[in-house]
Amino acid sequence: VGQVSACFAKAFQRVPKSMITSVTSSDLGPATVSDKEHVEVYVFEVSMEIKEEDGRGGFSAVPKDRSYFKLRVNLEKQLCLTVQQVSENERELEVERCFGVLVSPGRNVKHSDMQLLEMVSMGSGTGDKQCYVISGHWDPADPAFEALNVETPRDGRIYITVAVDLVIRGIQEPVRFLIETPVKVFPQGERFWYFSRRPLIQQFYLNLKEVPSNDVNTMHYEVQSIETSGELDRNRLNLTLNLASLIRSPSITSIDIDTLTPKEEAVSDGDEPLLSGTGEVSKDCSEMELESWADVLARWTSTKQRPRQLASLVRGGIPEALRGEVWQRLAGSENDTAMMDTYRILITKDSNCENVIQRDINRTFPAHDFFKEAGGLGQDSLYRISKAYAVHDSEVGYCQGLSFLAATLLLHMPEEQAFCILVKLMYDYGLRDLYKDGFENLYMRLYQLNRLMEEQLPQLWHHFSDKGVESHMFASQWFLTLFTARFPLYFVFHIIDVFLLQGVDTLFQVALALLTMCKKDLLQLDFESILKYFRVTLPKKCRTEEVARQLMKLATSLKVKKLKKYEQEFIALKEAQDNADQYTNELDRLKSTLLRTEEEKKRLEDEVTQVKDMLKREVQKAENESNRNTQLLAAKYVRICQRLDDEQVAAKAALNELRSQVAGCKQCRTLLGERNSTENVENQVIPNNKSTDPQLSRAQERIRELELELAQTKLAHVEAECRNQDLVHQLHAAVSELQTARNSWPPWLHKTLSSIKEVANKKELTGGGGALATVTRRDLTAGGAPTKPLPQK
């Protein structure tokens, strides 16, 4: 043990001292005592939280970053301790009361330096086992706590020692549980982005010896020793470099093994597939292997370059206890504090993928104890790291299968460091390219795998081609999850060892090794049986470490040097396919355009036919209306002319009769001669005297009436002509509208409209109303009757 410890100390020169010194002899469990002394071991679990005043009259828990609490100055505090017996003993010890809670800055302090806190409360919780909750008040203004009320330097930290003294029924002296934990003190207004309220949990082993007592109803014990394994954190216990996992000591109890190594689920050999997260990974390591790794790690640390022996050691498998450290170094993320700080900010942001992530968390590594409990530490860490990456990489977001890779990393390191490696794997190792652009890069990788199979496994490749089995049916999940979704953990860890060393080539080497191993079985199966073999049988063949080692040894020996050539082939085929698709799309586009053009032409022809029919109806209607109006006007004109002729004849007869009467009267002739000499006959007023002939007066009055009626008739004729002209204008407007579509009209329609227009123009130029007015006026003037000006249009 001394030699192994010395070799191991050399191998971990970069490991923080707190991580190594926390593993003491007490880590190996409670001391074994001879059965003759009747010693019983009781295990108590103490959970501690520190609370600070929240400014609203209450107290809230301070954040805890990994191993230390974050305190702020000048704020009143409370210490909250929960004590519970967790071991399954025949008797359960009862805590009667708390004797006191003591606090002191520093570690390994004397009893006299401890300060007793004011007790706030003590009560019992509910559950299968009795739980005791104790609270004490902590005044920062107390001079004894001055060291805990001063801001801690950026890279520094201080320790705090907390002791709780309990009076337990059956034990005479008080039992003290002592907790030492680091803290950092920040300014009062400090804002913590990453706010984890995980309490400090520590187990204590009470080795009690039964002593004689007069009371037969109560058992009395004497405390032989109190030991502790330090802070209990399942996440850290799976990751921290713990000597107890490397040395098979008979003093390790079943409790320690349960916390350090998850139990392997019972694996069925039936048709049920192997659950993800299955498999127990041993942390045993030989002395020779430790010496080899110690020398390589020391030279790697000093030169900052990978030693030559590193590749062969990694291909042989990294020791489980070293994987967390070596993975970070291989990925180049061991000192990436900036990405860690980014992670603490990312987990505070919201993501639209949260529901999908939460659904996948329960299905990730269901066979592993760390991820089984809903709302437990494992599932919470996996949820945070998956959501943080979805926020960080908005282009890819969250893809199903990514949680398996994140869970594998979380089994070896805290979530901040796991996030850093996950980002490196996605960006620097090119895994995110498999998820981008509609999985275009994944198709290229599958094409490369097909070409490798055709070259190295031609018989199997032809068998798959005959049965219709394509590589994406079994290899897509392998490539997208780095084989983490189906295979046992030992095999998965070994694959990631090599992948971090040499990159994407590992995917093809492992895939070819698996196909080579099961070639004989696959050649005898049909389509359905081949898919079932990949889903159920193949992962179960890799359950043992020996098979996994042989597979990785075969994988690392396979040559895949033609990957670049196959990549160029795929790019050329893709370009040819894109060109063919482009031509096909262009042809389809032209066909669709031609079809739309034909449909449009047919629609326009139908519309032209409808317009022609409508124009024919409108022209016929206009012609009928024009003919009807012409006939009405002609008939009315004839009637008016006939009536005027009759009236003119009657007027002439009356005028001749009057003239004959006037000619027979001497006095009338004298009067007429005087009137003609003084003024125009039309404007002269005949004096109204008693000597005027009444018959002449009546004749003159009748002449005036006839002239007035003639004027009204001419006015009506003019109004009729105006209406006729309006109709002609309307006809011209209709003709103008028809001319807008003249290119599509047949020649006969042009001729018809031209004929209508000529007829309309002739009627407008040779109207009968003007001639009638001229003839009538001339006739009246010749008759000597007075006339009035005719109304003009």
mmCIF file of C-alpha atoms in Angstrom, residues 1 16 26 29 40 49 89 96 108 115 146 221 234 264 306 325 356 460 487 526 534 562 564 656 671 724 739 765:
data_model
loop_
_atom_site.group_PDB
_atom_site.id
_atom_site.type_symbol
_atom_site.label_atom_id
_atom_site.label_comp_id
_atom_site.label_asym_id
_atom_site.label_seq_id
_atom_site.Cartn_x
_atom_site.Cartn_y
_atom_site.Cartn_z
ATOM 1 C CA VAL A 1 0.000 0.000 0.000
ATOM 2 C CA PRO A 16 -5.542 20.229 -5.690
ATOM 3 C CA SER A 26 -11.100 7.261 7.706
ATOM 4 C CA GLY A 29 -14.801 3.200 6.496
ATOM 5 C CA GLU A 40 -21.599 -1.960 16.883
ATOM 6 C CA GLU A 49 -26.642 24.694 5.498
ATOM 7 C CA ASN A 89 -28.969 -1.412 12.952
ATOM 8 C CA GLU A 96 -32.675 13.540 23.299
ATOM 9 C CA ASN A 108 -7.860 21.690 13.583
ATOM 10 C CA GLN A 115 -17.692 29.764 20.163
ATOM 11 C CA GLU A 146 -14.026 38.720 12.680
ATOM 12 C CA TYR A 221 -22.997 2.159 25.130
ATOM 13 C CA ARG A 234 -22.261 11.429 -5.027
ATOM 14 C CA GLU A 264 -25.181 -3.201 -12.335
ATOM 15 C CA ARG A 306 1.900 15.071 -25.037
ATOM 16 C CA GLU A 325 -8.207 14.468 -15.261
ATOM 17 C CA VAL A 356 -37.761 18.248 -24.581
ATOM 18 C CA LEU A 460 -20.865 -8.310 -45.453
ATOM 19 C CA PHE A 487 -23.276 -0.083 -25.070
ATOM 20 C CA ASP A 526 -32.394 -11.480 -42.824
ATOM 21 C CA PHE A 534 -27.758 -4.385 -33.784
ATOM 22 C CA LYS A 562 -8.820 6.716 -47.277
ATOM 23 C CA LYS A 564 -10.208 11.976 -47.111
ATOM 24 C CA ASN A 656 -105.993 86.680 -98.613
ATOM 25 C CA LEU A 671 -104.219 103.846 -92.596
ATOM 26 C CA ASN A 724 -80.655 62.341 -80.773
ATOM 27 C CA GLN A 739 -61.646 49.954 -79.876
ATOM 28 C CA LEU A 765 -74.404 66.412 -90.675
#
